[in-house]
Amino acid sequence: MAAPKQQRLALTLAAVVALIGAALLAMWGLRDRAAYFYVPADIAAGKAVPNKAMRLGGMVQKGSLRRAADGVTVNFRVTDGPASVPVTFRGILPDLFREGSGVVAEGQMTAAGVFIASNILAKHDERYMPPQMGNIAAEKQTRKTVE
């Protein structure tokens, strides 16, 4: 029979080994799913690795949006001001997607320098307010005006 002190040490070591094993399993499971976030300036600086999952964020450059003849392929440029990256996406764009608006594209860079997006997330500006909140603010303003 081991002393209580040795039993606690064995349990502590077993817990540490279990935690390390769980962390390694989680890292192994996420190795292909982890996507780093880049802006066009990072890509222009050569920080992005081709054919690796990543997210590209910035603004849709005005005048760059082009639809292909097939109707589902869209080409546009994402810019952060000093740099821009050409993006190709095949699919249905979100309703908030438009030139001059914020966008986050998930996909991969090709060796040719084109970002092939598999998912597009359109962002609204920081002044966005849900319609329900907009009605409440309008009602408060109306009450103040009436009073």
mmCIF file of N, CA and C in Angstrom:
data_model
loop_
_atom_site.group_PDB
_atom_site.id
_atom_site.type_symbol
_atom_site.label_atom_id
_atom_site.label_comp_id
_atom_site.label_asym_id
_atom_site.label_seq_id
_atom_site.Cartn_x
_atom_site.Cartn_y
_atom_site.Cartn_z
ATOM 1 N N MET A 1 0.863 -1.180 0.000
ATOM 2 C CA MET A 1 0.000 0.000 0.000
ATOM 3 C C MET A 1 0.896 1.225 0.000
ATOM 4 N N ALA A 2 0.645 2.102 -0.955
ATOM 5 C CA ALA A 2 1.442 3.315 -1.076
ATOM 6 C C ALA A 2 0.975 4.355 -0.065
ATOM 7 N N ALA A 3 1.882 5.194 0.306
ATOM 8 C CA ALA A 3 1.563 6.267 1.249
ATOM 9 C C ALA A 3 0.626 7.262 0.568
ATOM 10 N N PRO A 4 -0.208 7.954 1.336
ATOM 11 C CA PRO A 4 -1.124 8.944 0.735
ATOM 12 C C PRO A 4 -0.391 9.999 -0.099
ATOM 13 N N LYS A 5 0.796 10.355 0.327
ATOM 14 C CA LYS A 5 1.553 11.355 -0.421
ATOM 15 C C LYS A 5 1.919 10.826 -1.808
ATOM 16 N N GLN A 6 2.283 9.544 -1.896
ATOM 17 C CA GLN A 6 2.632 8.944 -3.180
ATOM 18 C C GLN A 6 1.395 8.784 -4.065
ATOM 19 N N GLN A 7 0.240 8.493 -3.457
ATOM 20 C CA GLN A 7 -1.004 8.376 -4.225
ATOM 21 C C GLN A 7 -1.384 9.722 -4.838
ATOM 22 N N ARG A 8 -1.253 10.803 -4.067
ATOM 23 C CA ARG A 8 -1.560 12.135 -4.605
ATOM 24 C C ARG A 8 -0.617 12.484 -5.747
ATOM 25 N N LEU A 9 0.665 12.134 -5.594
ATOM 26 C CA LEU A 9 1.644 12.405 -6.645
ATOM 27 C C LEU A 9 1.295 11.625 -7.909
ATOM 28 N N ALA A 10 0.900 10.359 -7.754
ATOM 29 C CA ALA A 10 0.530 9.547 -8.917
ATOM 30 C C ALA A 10 -0.720 10.109 -9.604
ATOM 31 N N LEU A 11 -1.705 10.525 -8.811
ATOM 32 C CA LEU A 11 -2.917 11.118 -9.390
ATOM 33 C C LEU A 11 -2.603 12.433 -10.096
ATOM 34 N N THR A 12 -1.730 13.244 -9.515
ATOM 35 C CA THR A 12 -1.351 14.514 -10.139
ATOM 36 C C THR A 12 -0.644 14.261 -11.455
ATOM 37 N N LEU A 13 0.285 13.314 -11.471
ATOM 38 C CA LEU A 13 0.990 12.982 -12.713
ATOM 39 C C LEU A 13 0.022 12.440 -13.772
ATOM 40 N N ALA A 14 -0.917 11.622 -13.366
ATOM 41 C CA ALA A 14 -1.904 11.088 -14.308
ATOM 42 C C ALA A 14 -2.768 12.216 -14.878
ATOM 43 N N ALA A 15 -3.130 13.175 -14.031
ATOM 44 C CA ALA A 15 -3.933 14.306 -14.507
ATOM 45 C C ALA A 15 -3.140 15.162 -15.488
ATOM 46 N N VAL A 16 -1.866 15.399 -15.207
ATOM 47 C CA VAL A 16 -1.027 16.191 -16.104
ATOM 48 C C VAL A 16 -0.870 15.486 -17.444
ATOM 49 N N VAL A 17 -0.645 14.185 -17.420
ATOM 50 C CA VAL A 17 -0.512 13.416 -18.669
ATOM 51 C C VAL A 17 -1.827 13.457 -19.456
ATOM 52 N N ALA A 18 -2.950 13.338 -18.760
ATOM 53 C CA ALA A 18 -4.245 13.408 -19.435
ATOM 54 C C ALA A 18 -4.467 14.783 -20.068
ATOM 55 N N LEU A 19 -4.107 15.861 -19.371
ATOM 56 C CA LEU A 19 -4.268 17.213 -19.931
ATOM 57 C C LEU A 19 -3.367 17.424 -21.139
ATOM 58 N N ILE A 20 -2.148 16.968 -21.061
ATOM 59 C CA ILE A 20 -1.237 17.105 -22.207
ATOM 60 C C ILE A 20 -1.765 16.292 -23.389
ATOM 61 N N GLY A 21 -2.252 15.108 -23.127
ATOM 62 C CA GLY A 21 -2.818 14.287 -24.197
ATOM 63 C C GLY A 21 -4.030 14.945 -24.833
ATOM 64 N N ALA A 22 -4.898 15.540 -24.013
ATOM 65 C CA ALA A 22 -6.071 16.228 -24.555
ATOM 66 C C ALA A 22 -5.659 17.434 -25.394
ATOM 67 N N ALA A 23 -4.668 18.174 -24.937
ATOM 68 C CA ALA A 23 -4.197 19.337 -25.701
ATOM 69 C C ALA A 23 -3.598 18.907 -27.031
ATOM 70 N N LEU A 24 -2.823 17.836 -27.029
ATOM 71 C CA LEU A 24 -2.244 17.344 -28.279
ATOM 72 C C LEU A 24 -3.318 16.857 -29.246
ATOM 73 N N LEU A 25 -4.321 16.163 -28.726
ATOM 74 C CA LEU A 25 -5.424 15.712 -29.584
ATOM 75 C C LEU A 25 -6.190 16.896 -30.178
ATOM 76 N N ALA A 26 -6.403 17.927 -29.372
ATOM 77 C CA ALA A 26 -7.100 19.116 -29.874
ATOM 78 C C ALA A 26 -6.273 19.810 -30.949
ATOM 79 N N MET A 27 -4.984 19.943 -30.731
ATOM 80 C CA MET A 27 -4.112 20.583 -31.723
ATOM 81 C C MET A 27 -4.074 19.759 -33.008
ATOM 82 N N TRP A 28 -4.028 18.451 -32.890
ATOM 83 C CA TRP A 28 -4.002 17.584 -34.064
ATOM 84 C C TRP A 28 -5.313 17.695 -34.832
ATOM 85 N N GLY A 29 -6.428 17.768 -34.117
ATOM 86 C CA GLY A 29 -7.726 17.890 -34.763
ATOM 87 C C GLY A 29 -7.919 19.222 -35.464
ATOM 88 N N LEU A 30 -7.297 20.269 -34.958
ATOM 89 C CA LEU A 30 -7.462 21.605 -35.529
ATOM 90 C C LEU A 30 -6.366 21.994 -36.498
ATOM 91 N N ARG A 31 -5.424 21.121 -36.759
ATOM 92 C CA ARG A 31 -4.266 21.518 -37.564
ATOM 93 C C ARG A 31 -4.645 22.013 -38.953
ATOM 94 N N ASP A 32 -5.681 21.458 -39.565
ATOM 95 C CA ASP A 32 -6.095 21.902 -40.890
ATOM 96 C C ASP A 32 -7.232 22.911 -40.836
ATOM 97 N N ARG A 33 -7.802 23.102 -39.665
ATOM 98 C CA ARG A 33 -8.946 23.999 -39.541
ATOM 99 C C ARG A 33 -8.541 25.383 -39.044
ATOM 100 N N ALA A 34 -7.395 25.508 -38.458
ATOM 101 C CA ALA A 34 -6.965 26.807 -37.946
ATOM 102 C C ALA A 34 -6.733 27.746 -39.125
ATOM 103 N N ALA A 35 -7.347 28.894 -39.060
ATOM 104 C CA ALA A 35 -7.219 29.867 -40.146
ATOM 105 C C ALA A 35 -6.766 31.198 -39.553
ATOM 106 N N TYR A 36 -5.626 31.663 -39.972
ATOM 107 C CA TYR A 36 -5.109 32.927 -39.493
ATOM 108 C C TYR A 36 -5.748 34.068 -40.263
ATOM 109 N N PHE A 37 -5.844 35.195 -39.616
ATOM 110 C CA PHE A 37 -6.465 36.365 -40.213
ATOM 111 C C PHE A 37 -5.378 37.275 -40.777
ATOM 112 N N TYR A 38 -5.534 37.661 -42.028
ATOM 113 C CA TYR A 38 -4.585 38.550 -42.690
ATOM 114 C C TYR A 38 -5.339 39.724 -43.303
ATOM 115 N N VAL A 39 -4.649 40.830 -43.429
ATOM 116 C CA VAL A 39 -5.150 41.968 -44.201
ATOM 117 C C VAL A 39 -4.315 42.023 -45.471
ATOM 118 N N PRO A 40 -4.756 42.733 -46.496
ATOM 119 C CA PRO A 40 -3.989 42.765 -47.754
ATOM 120 C C PRO A 40 -2.536 43.213 -47.585
ATOM 121 N N ALA A 41 -2.261 44.118 -46.649
ATOM 122 C CA ALA A 41 -0.877 44.555 -46.441
ATOM 123 C C ALA A 41 0.002 43.401 -45.964
ATOM 124 N N ASP A 42 -0.549 42.495 -45.144
ATOM 125 C CA ASP A 42 0.205 41.317 -44.702
ATOM 126 C C ASP A 42 0.533 40.415 -45.885
ATOM 127 N N ILE A 43 -0.423 40.244 -46.771
ATOM 128 C CA ILE A 43 -0.204 39.382 -47.932
ATOM 129 C C ILE A 43 0.811 40.018 -48.871
ATOM 130 N N ALA A 44 0.717 41.346 -49.046
ATOM 131 C CA ALA A 44 1.693 42.040 -49.891
ATOM 132 C C ALA A 44 3.103 41.939 -49.306
ATOM 133 N N ALA A 45 3.192 41.845 -47.979
ATOM 134 C CA ALA A 45 4.491 41.712 -47.319
ATOM 135 C C ALA A 45 5.003 40.280 -47.335
ATOM 136 N N GLY A 46 4.221 39.357 -47.891
ATOM 137 C CA GLY A 46 4.660 37.973 -48.009
ATOM 138 C C GLY A 46 4.467 37.136 -46.766
ATOM 139 N N LYS A 47 3.595 37.577 -45.869
ATOM 140 C CA LYS A 47 3.379 36.830 -44.624
ATOM 141 C C LYS A 47 2.459 35.628 -44.806
ATOM 142 N N ALA A 48 1.653 35.619 -45.862
ATOM 143 C CA ALA A 48 0.696 34.528 -46.071
ATOM 144 C C ALA A 48 1.363 33.388 -46.823
ATOM 145 N N VAL A 49 1.045 32.173 -46.413
ATOM 146 C CA VAL A 49 1.580 30.976 -47.057
ATOM 147 C C VAL A 49 0.549 30.469 -48.058
ATOM 148 N N PRO A 50 0.931 30.243 -49.330
ATOM 149 C CA PRO A 50 -0.034 29.738 -50.310
ATOM 150 C C PRO A 50 -0.572 28.358 -49.927
ATOM 151 N N ASN A 51 -1.810 28.123 -50.308
ATOM 152 C CA ASN A 51 -2.492 26.840 -50.113
ATOM 153 C C ASN A 51 -2.691 26.470 -48.651
ATOM 154 N N LYS A 52 -2.759 27.454 -47.780
ATOM 155 C CA LYS A 52 -3.090 27.236 -46.368
ATOM 156 C C LYS A 52 -4.381 27.980 -46.072
ATOM 157 N N ALA A 53 -5.220 27.382 -45.230
ATOM 158 C CA ALA A 53 -6.473 28.031 -44.872
ATOM 159 C C ALA A 53 -6.193 29.326 -44.129
ATOM 160 N N MET A 54 -6.885 30.374 -44.528
ATOM 161 C CA MET A 54 -6.704 31.669 -43.883
ATOM 162 C C MET A 54 -7.957 32.508 -44.079
ATOM 163 N N ARG A 55 -7.994 33.616 -43.355
ATOM 164 C CA ARG A 55 -9.069 34.593 -43.513
ATOM 165 C C ARG A 55 -8.460 35.882 -43.987
ATOM 166 N N LEU A 56 -9.107 36.501 -44.933
ATOM 167 C CA LEU A 56 -8.667 37.773 -45.479
ATOM 168 C C LEU A 56 -9.730 38.803 -45.147
ATOM 169 N N GLY A 57 -9.309 39.885 -44.515
ATOM 170 C CA GLY A 57 -10.266 40.917 -44.134
ATOM 171 C C GLY A 57 -9.890 42.266 -44.691
ATOM 172 N N GLY A 58 -10.895 43.060 -44.995
ATOM 173 C CA GLY A 58 -10.681 44.408 -45.503
ATOM 174 C C GLY A 58 -11.967 44.956 -46.086
ATOM 175 N N MET A 59 -11.812 45.894 -46.987
ATOM 176 C CA MET A 59 -12.960 46.513 -47.636
ATOM 177 C C MET A 59 -13.012 46.057 -49.094
ATOM 178 N N VAL A 60 -14.215 45.885 -49.622
ATOM 179 C CA VAL A 60 -14.366 45.563 -51.037
ATOM 180 C C VAL A 60 -14.048 46.838 -51.823
ATOM 181 N N GLN A 61 -13.026 46.763 -52.650
ATOM 182 C CA GLN A 61 -12.583 47.942 -53.398
ATOM 183 C C GLN A 61 -13.662 48.377 -54.379
ATOM 184 N N LYS A 62 -13.956 49.674 -54.355
ATOM 185 C CA LYS A 62 -14.993 50.205 -55.244
ATOM 186 C C LYS A 62 -14.558 50.075 -56.694
ATOM 187 N N GLY A 63 -15.493 49.639 -57.540
ATOM 188 C CA GLY A 63 -15.236 49.479 -58.965
ATOM 189 C C GLY A 63 -14.540 48.184 -59.336
ATOM 190 N N SER A 64 -14.344 47.282 -58.371
ATOM 191 C CA SER A 64 -13.612 46.046 -58.663
ATOM 192 C C SER A 64 -14.516 44.826 -58.792
ATOM 193 N N LEU A 65 -15.780 44.964 -58.464
ATOM 194 C CA LEU A 65 -16.696 43.822 -58.449
ATOM 195 C C LEU A 65 -17.100 43.450 -59.877
ATOM 196 N N ARG A 66 -16.819 42.203 -60.248
ATOM 197 C CA ARG A 66 -17.154 41.681 -61.579
ATOM 198 C C ARG A 66 -17.808 40.309 -61.426
ATOM 199 N N ARG A 67 -18.896 40.118 -62.146
ATOM 200 C CA ARG A 67 -19.556 38.808 -62.152
ATOM 201 C C ARG A 67 -19.180 38.100 -63.443
ATOM 202 N N ALA A 68 -18.890 36.814 -63.327
ATOM 203 C CA ALA A 68 -18.547 36.018 -64.505
ATOM 204 C C ALA A 68 -19.818 35.657 -65.259
ATOM 205 N N ALA A 69 -19.633 35.154 -66.463
ATOM 206 C CA ALA A 69 -20.778 34.813 -67.321
ATOM 207 C C ALA A 69 -21.625 33.686 -66.738
ATOM 208 N N ASP A 70 -21.027 32.834 -65.896
ATOM 209 C CA ASP A 70 -21.811 31.731 -65.320
ATOM 210 C C ASP A 70 -22.804 32.210 -64.266
ATOM 211 N N GLY A 71 -22.674 33.435 -63.786
ATOM 212 C CA GLY A 71 -23.628 34.014 -62.845
ATOM 213 C C GLY A 71 -23.353 33.718 -61.385
ATOM 214 N N VAL A 72 -22.472 32.793 -61.080
ATOM 215 C CA VAL A 72 -22.203 32.468 -59.672
ATOM 216 C C VAL A 72 -20.765 32.764 -59.270
ATOM 217 N N THR A 73 -19.905 33.026 -60.227
ATOM 218 C CA THR A 73 -18.518 33.350 -59.912
ATOM 219 C C THR A 73 -18.369 34.863 -59.866
ATOM 220 N N VAL A 74 -17.763 35.328 -58.787
ATOM 221 C CA VAL A 74 -17.590 36.760 -58.572
ATOM 222 C C VAL A 74 -16.114 37.033 -58.345
ATOM 223 N N ASN A 75 -15.614 38.072 -58.985
ATOM 224 C CA ASN A 75 -14.239 38.516 -58.785
ATOM 225 C C ASN A 75 -14.278 39.942 -58.241
ATOM 226 N N PHE A 76 -13.463 40.204 -57.252
ATOM 227 C CA PHE A 76 -13.368 41.535 -56.683
ATOM 228 C C PHE A 76 -12.025 41.672 -55.991
ATOM 229 N N ARG A 77 -11.730 42.859 -55.512
ATOM 230 C CA ARG A 77 -10.480 43.101 -54.794
ATOM 231 C C ARG A 77 -10.817 43.510 -53.376
ATOM 232 N N VAL A 78 -10.037 43.010 -52.419
ATOM 233 C CA VAL A 78 -10.144 43.412 -51.017
ATOM 234 C C VAL A 78 -8.966 44.317 -50.729
ATOM 235 N N THR A 79 -9.252 45.472 -50.167
ATOM 236 C CA THR A 79 -8.201 46.440 -49.893
ATOM 237 C C THR A 79 -8.223 46.885 -48.437
ATOM 238 N N ASP A 80 -7.060 47.312 -47.981
ATOM 239 C CA ASP A 80 -6.965 47.939 -46.660
ATOM 240 C C ASP A 80 -6.356 49.336 -46.789
ATOM 241 N N GLY A 81 -6.337 49.838 -47.989
ATOM 242 C CA GLY A 81 -5.765 51.160 -48.260
ATOM 243 C C GLY A 81 -4.500 51.041 -49.072
ATOM 244 N N PRO A 82 -3.381 50.706 -48.466
ATOM 245 C CA PRO A 82 -2.138 50.648 -49.230
ATOM 246 C C PRO A 82 -2.012 49.430 -50.146
ATOM 247 N N ALA A 83 -2.705 48.356 -49.852
ATOM 248 C CA ALA A 83 -2.569 47.133 -50.653
ATOM 249 C C ALA A 83 -3.949 46.576 -50.963
ATOM 250 N N SER A 84 -4.004 45.759 -52.007
ATOM 251 C CA SER A 84 -5.256 45.079 -52.340
ATOM 252 C C SER A 84 -4.932 43.687 -52.867
ATOM 253 N N VAL A 85 -5.889 42.791 -52.712
ATOM 254 C CA VAL A 85 -5.715 41.394 -53.105
ATOM 255 C C VAL A 85 -6.893 40.994 -53.986
ATOM 256 N N PRO A 86 -6.641 40.371 -55.159
ATOM 257 C CA PRO A 86 -7.759 39.875 -55.967
ATOM 258 C C PRO A 86 -8.367 38.633 -55.332
ATOM 259 N N VAL A 87 -9.700 38.590 -55.339
ATOM 260 C CA VAL A 87 -10.432 37.486 -54.716
ATOM 261 C C VAL A 87 -11.387 36.907 -55.747
ATOM 262 N N THR A 88 -11.468 35.589 -55.771
ATOM 263 C CA THR A 88 -12.452 34.886 -56.595
ATOM 264 C C THR A 88 -13.330 34.064 -55.675
ATOM 265 N N PHE A 89 -14.634 34.189 -55.857
ATOM 266 C CA PHE A 89 -15.584 33.445 -55.033
ATOM 267 C C PHE A 89 -16.659 32.877 -55.944
ATOM 268 N N ARG A 90 -17.017 31.634 -55.686
ATOM 269 C CA ARG A 90 -18.075 30.977 -56.458
ATOM 270 C C ARG A 90 -19.177 30.585 -55.485
ATOM 271 N N GLY A 91 -20.314 31.254 -55.599
ATOM 272 C CA GLY A 91 -21.427 30.954 -54.713
ATOM 273 C C GLY A 91 -22.335 32.162 -54.560
ATOM 274 N N ILE A 92 -23.171 32.084 -53.564
ATOM 275 C CA ILE A 92 -24.142 33.150 -53.306
ATOM 276 C C ILE A 92 -23.541 34.108 -52.288
ATOM 277 N N LEU A 93 -23.545 35.369 -52.620
ATOM 278 C CA LEU A 93 -22.989 36.385 -51.730
ATOM 279 C C LEU A 93 -24.008 36.770 -50.671
ATOM 280 N N PRO A 94 -23.539 37.169 -49.484
ATOM 281 C CA PRO A 94 -24.475 37.624 -48.444
ATOM 282 C C PRO A 94 -25.146 38.939 -48.855
ATOM 283 N N ASP A 95 -26.280 39.234 -48.253
ATOM 284 C CA ASP A 95 -27.039 40.438 -48.608
ATOM 285 C C ASP A 95 -26.268 41.721 -48.328
ATOM 286 N N LEU A 96 -25.451 41.726 -47.289
ATOM 287 C CA LEU A 96 -24.715 42.942 -46.922
ATOM 288 C C LEU A 96 -23.486 43.173 -47.784
ATOM 289 N N PHE A 97 -23.156 42.249 -48.661
ATOM 290 C CA PHE A 97 -21.955 42.374 -49.480
ATOM 291 C C PHE A 97 -22.179 43.430 -50.559
ATOM 292 N N ARG A 98 -21.290 44.395 -50.610
ATOM 293 C CA ARG A 98 -21.323 45.414 -51.666
ATOM 294 C C ARG A 98 -19.981 46.122 -51.698
ATOM 295 N N GLU A 99 -19.753 46.833 -52.768
ATOM 296 C CA GLU A 99 -18.505 47.582 -52.902
ATOM 297 C C GLU A 99 -18.432 48.648 -51.819
ATOM 298 N N GLY A 100 -17.257 48.799 -51.230
ATOM 299 C CA GLY A 100 -17.049 49.789 -50.189
ATOM 300 C C GLY A 100 -17.403 49.304 -48.799
ATOM 301 N N SER A 101 -17.913 48.074 -48.662
ATOM 302 C CA SER A 101 -18.278 47.559 -47.350
ATOM 303 C C SER A 101 -17.203 46.591 -46.855
ATOM 304 N N GLY A 102 -17.238 46.308 -45.568
ATOM 305 C CA GLY A 102 -16.282 45.398 -44.972
ATOM 306 C C GLY A 102 -16.596 43.965 -45.316
ATOM 307 N N VAL A 103 -15.539 43.163 -45.416
ATOM 308 C CA VAL A 103 -15.724 41.768 -45.786
ATOM 309 C C VAL A 103 -14.630 40.931 -45.128
ATOM 310 N N VAL A 104 -14.977 39.716 -44.776
ATOM 311 C CA VAL A 104 -14.006 38.713 -44.349
ATOM 312 C C VAL A 104 -14.211 37.511 -45.250
ATOM 313 N N ALA A 105 -13.148 37.113 -45.950
ATOM 314 C CA ALA A 105 -13.219 35.977 -46.861
ATOM 315 C C ALA A 105 -12.394 34.836 -46.286
ATOM 316 N N GLU A 106 -12.970 33.643 -46.289
ATOM 317 C CA GLU A 106 -12.257 32.449 -45.841
ATOM 318 C C GLU A 106 -11.857 31.651 -47.064
ATOM 319 N N GLY A 107 -10.617 31.215 -47.115
ATOM 320 C CA GLY A 107 -10.153 30.450 -48.260
ATOM 321 C C GLY A 107 -8.656 30.297 -48.252
ATOM 322 N N GLN A 108 -8.074 30.272 -49.453
ATOM 323 C CA GLN A 108 -6.641 30.046 -49.593
ATOM 324 C C GLN A 108 -6.069 30.969 -50.659
ATOM 325 N N MET A 109 -4.818 31.333 -50.468
ATOM 326 C CA MET A 109 -4.074 32.062 -51.491
ATOM 327 C C MET A 109 -3.494 31.046 -52.459
ATOM 328 N N THR A 110 -3.506 31.391 -53.730
ATOM 329 C CA THR A 110 -2.830 30.540 -54.710
ATOM 330 C C THR A 110 -1.408 31.060 -54.889
ATOM 331 N N ALA A 111 -0.580 30.274 -55.538
ATOM 332 C CA ALA A 111 0.790 30.701 -55.809
ATOM 333 C C ALA A 111 0.813 31.893 -56.759
ATOM 334 N N ALA A 112 -0.285 32.072 -57.540
ATOM 335 C CA ALA A 112 -0.372 33.194 -58.473
ATOM 336 C C ALA A 112 -0.792 34.486 -57.793
ATOM 337 N N GLY A 113 -1.104 34.439 -56.495
ATOM 338 C CA GLY A 113 -1.465 35.647 -55.769
ATOM 339 C C GLY A 113 -2.940 35.981 -55.778
ATOM 340 N N VAL A 114 -3.789 35.022 -56.123
ATOM 341 C CA VAL A 114 -5.238 35.209 -56.108
ATOM 342 C C VAL A 114 -5.796 34.462 -54.904
ATOM 343 N N PHE A 115 -6.668 35.130 -54.170
ATOM 344 C CA PHE A 115 -7.305 34.498 -53.019
ATOM 345 C C PHE A 115 -8.571 33.803 -53.497
ATOM 346 N N ILE A 116 -8.643 32.490 -53.320
ATOM 347 C CA ILE A 116 -9.826 31.710 -53.685
ATOM 348 C C ILE A 116 -10.667 31.548 -52.424
ATOM 349 N N ALA A 117 -11.787 32.235 -52.387
ATOM 350 C CA ALA A 117 -12.635 32.227 -51.200
ATOM 351 C C ALA A 117 -13.625 31.077 -51.251
ATOM 352 N N SER A 118 -13.805 30.424 -50.126
ATOM 353 C CA SER A 118 -14.809 29.374 -50.010
ATOM 354 C C SER A 118 -16.018 29.863 -49.225
ATOM 355 N N ASN A 119 -15.844 30.967 -48.493
ATOM 356 C CA ASN A 119 -16.930 31.541 -47.706
ATOM 357 C C ASN A 119 -16.708 33.044 -47.602
ATOM 358 N N ILE A 120 -17.767 33.808 -47.717
ATOM 359 C CA ILE A 120 -17.695 35.262 -47.618
ATOM 360 C C ILE A 120 -18.583 35.715 -46.465
ATOM 361 N N LEU A 121 -18.016 36.522 -45.589
ATOM 362 C CA LEU A 121 -18.773 37.112 -44.491
ATOM 363 C C LEU A 121 -18.779 38.614 -44.699
ATOM 364 N N ALA A 122 -19.936 39.187 -44.892
ATOM 365 C CA ALA A 122 -20.033 40.636 -45.057
ATOM 366 C C ALA A 122 -20.194 41.267 -43.686
ATOM 367 N N LYS A 123 -19.572 42.402 -43.519
ATOM 368 C CA LYS A 123 -19.645 43.096 -42.235
ATOM 369 C C LYS A 123 -20.419 44.396 -42.428
ATOM 370 N N HIS A 124 -21.196 44.741 -41.433
ATOM 371 C CA HIS A 124 -21.840 46.050 -41.444
ATOM 372 C C HIS A 124 -20.987 47.004 -40.630
ATOM 373 N N ASP A 125 -21.227 48.283 -40.788
ATOM 374 C CA ASP A 125 -20.399 49.242 -40.068
ATOM 375 C C ASP A 125 -20.784 49.293 -38.593
ATOM 376 N N GLU A 126 -19.994 50.008 -37.818
ATOM 377 C CA GLU A 126 -20.205 50.049 -36.372
ATOM 378 C C GLU A 126 -21.444 50.844 -35.986
ATOM 379 N N ARG A 127 -22.039 51.565 -36.930
ATOM 380 C CA ARG A 127 -23.254 52.333 -36.632
ATOM 381 C C ARG A 127 -24.508 51.503 -36.806
ATOM 382 N N TYR A 128 -24.350 50.219 -37.171
ATOM 383 C CA TYR A 128 -25.509 49.373 -37.400
ATOM 384 C C TYR A 128 -26.316 49.224 -36.117
ATOM 385 N N MET A 129 -27.629 49.244 -36.278
ATOM 386 C CA MET A 129 -28.525 49.042 -35.153
ATOM 387 C C MET A 129 -29.638 48.129 -35.634
ATOM 388 N N PRO A 130 -29.971 47.078 -34.884
ATOM 389 C CA PRO A 130 -31.055 46.205 -35.313
ATOM 390 C C PRO A 130 -32.339 47.010 -35.502
ATOM 391 N N PRO A 131 -33.197 46.594 -36.411
ATOM 392 C CA PRO A 131 -34.428 47.355 -36.652
ATOM 393 C C PRO A 131 -35.256 47.569 -35.388
ATOM 394 N N GLN A 132 -35.276 46.568 -34.501
ATOM 395 C CA GLN A 132 -36.044 46.719 -33.273
ATOM 396 C C GLN A 132 -35.495 47.853 -32.418
ATOM 397 N N MET A 133 -34.188 47.957 -32.340
ATOM 398 C CA MET A 133 -33.563 49.022 -31.560
ATOM 399 C C MET A 133 -33.768 50.364 -32.241
ATOM 400 N N GLY A 134 -33.776 50.358 -33.564
ATOM 401 C CA GLY A 134 -34.002 51.601 -34.288
ATOM 402 C C GLY A 134 -35.389 52.151 -34.014
ATOM 403 N N ASN A 135 -36.389 51.274 -33.932
ATOM 404 C CA ASN A 135 -37.745 51.709 -33.631
ATOM 405 C C ASN A 135 -37.854 52.267 -32.222
ATOM 406 N N ILE A 136 -37.145 51.653 -31.277
ATOM 407 C CA ILE A 136 -37.183 52.141 -29.893
ATOM 408 C C ILE A 136 -36.577 53.538 -29.823
ATOM 409 N N ALA A 137 -35.448 53.739 -30.495
ATOM 410 C CA ALA A 137 -34.803 55.050 -30.483
ATOM 411 C C ALA A 137 -35.712 56.090 -31.140
ATOM 412 N N ALA A 138 -36.372 55.709 -32.229
ATOM 413 C CA ALA A 138 -37.282 56.643 -32.901
ATOM 414 C C ALA A 138 -38.475 56.976 -32.011
ATOM 415 N N GLU A 139 -38.996 55.979 -31.276
ATOM 416 C CA GLU A 139 -40.125 56.231 -30.373
ATOM 417 C C GLU A 139 -39.717 57.169 -29.242
ATOM 418 N N LYS A 140 -38.501 56.977 -28.690
ATOM 419 C CA LYS A 140 -38.030 57.871 -27.630
ATOM 420 C C LYS A 140 -37.917 59.293 -28.149
ATOM 421 N N GLN A 141 -37.394 59.432 -29.358
ATOM 422 C CA GLN A 141 -37.236 60.771 -29.933
ATOM 423 C C GLN A 141 -38.606 61.418 -30.148
ATOM 424 N N THR A 142 -39.574 60.627 -30.584
ATOM 425 C CA THR A 142 -40.926 61.144 -30.790
ATOM 426 C C THR A 142 -41.542 61.589 -29.472
ATOM 427 N N ARG A 143 -41.352 60.780 -28.414
ATOM 428 C CA ARG A 143 -41.896 61.143 -27.098
ATOM 429 C C ARG A 143 -41.296 62.450 -26.599
ATOM 430 N N LYS A 144 -39.969 62.599 -26.768
ATOM 431 C CA LYS A 144 -39.321 63.836 -26.334
ATOM 432 C C LYS A 144 -39.880 65.033 -27.095
ATOM 433 N N THR A 145 -40.117 64.835 -28.378
ATOM 434 C CA THR A 145 -40.627 65.932 -29.194
ATOM 435 C C THR A 145 -42.037 66.330 -28.756
ATOM 436 N N VAL A 146 -42.871 65.319 -28.444
ATOM 437 C CA VAL A 146 -44.249 65.571 -28.030
ATOM 438 C C VAL A 146 -44.284 66.230 -26.661
ATOM 439 N N GLU A 147 -43.417 65.780 -25.758
ATOM 440 C CA GLU A 147 -43.424 66.330 -24.386
ATOM 441 C C GLU A 147 -42.824 67.681 -24.406
#
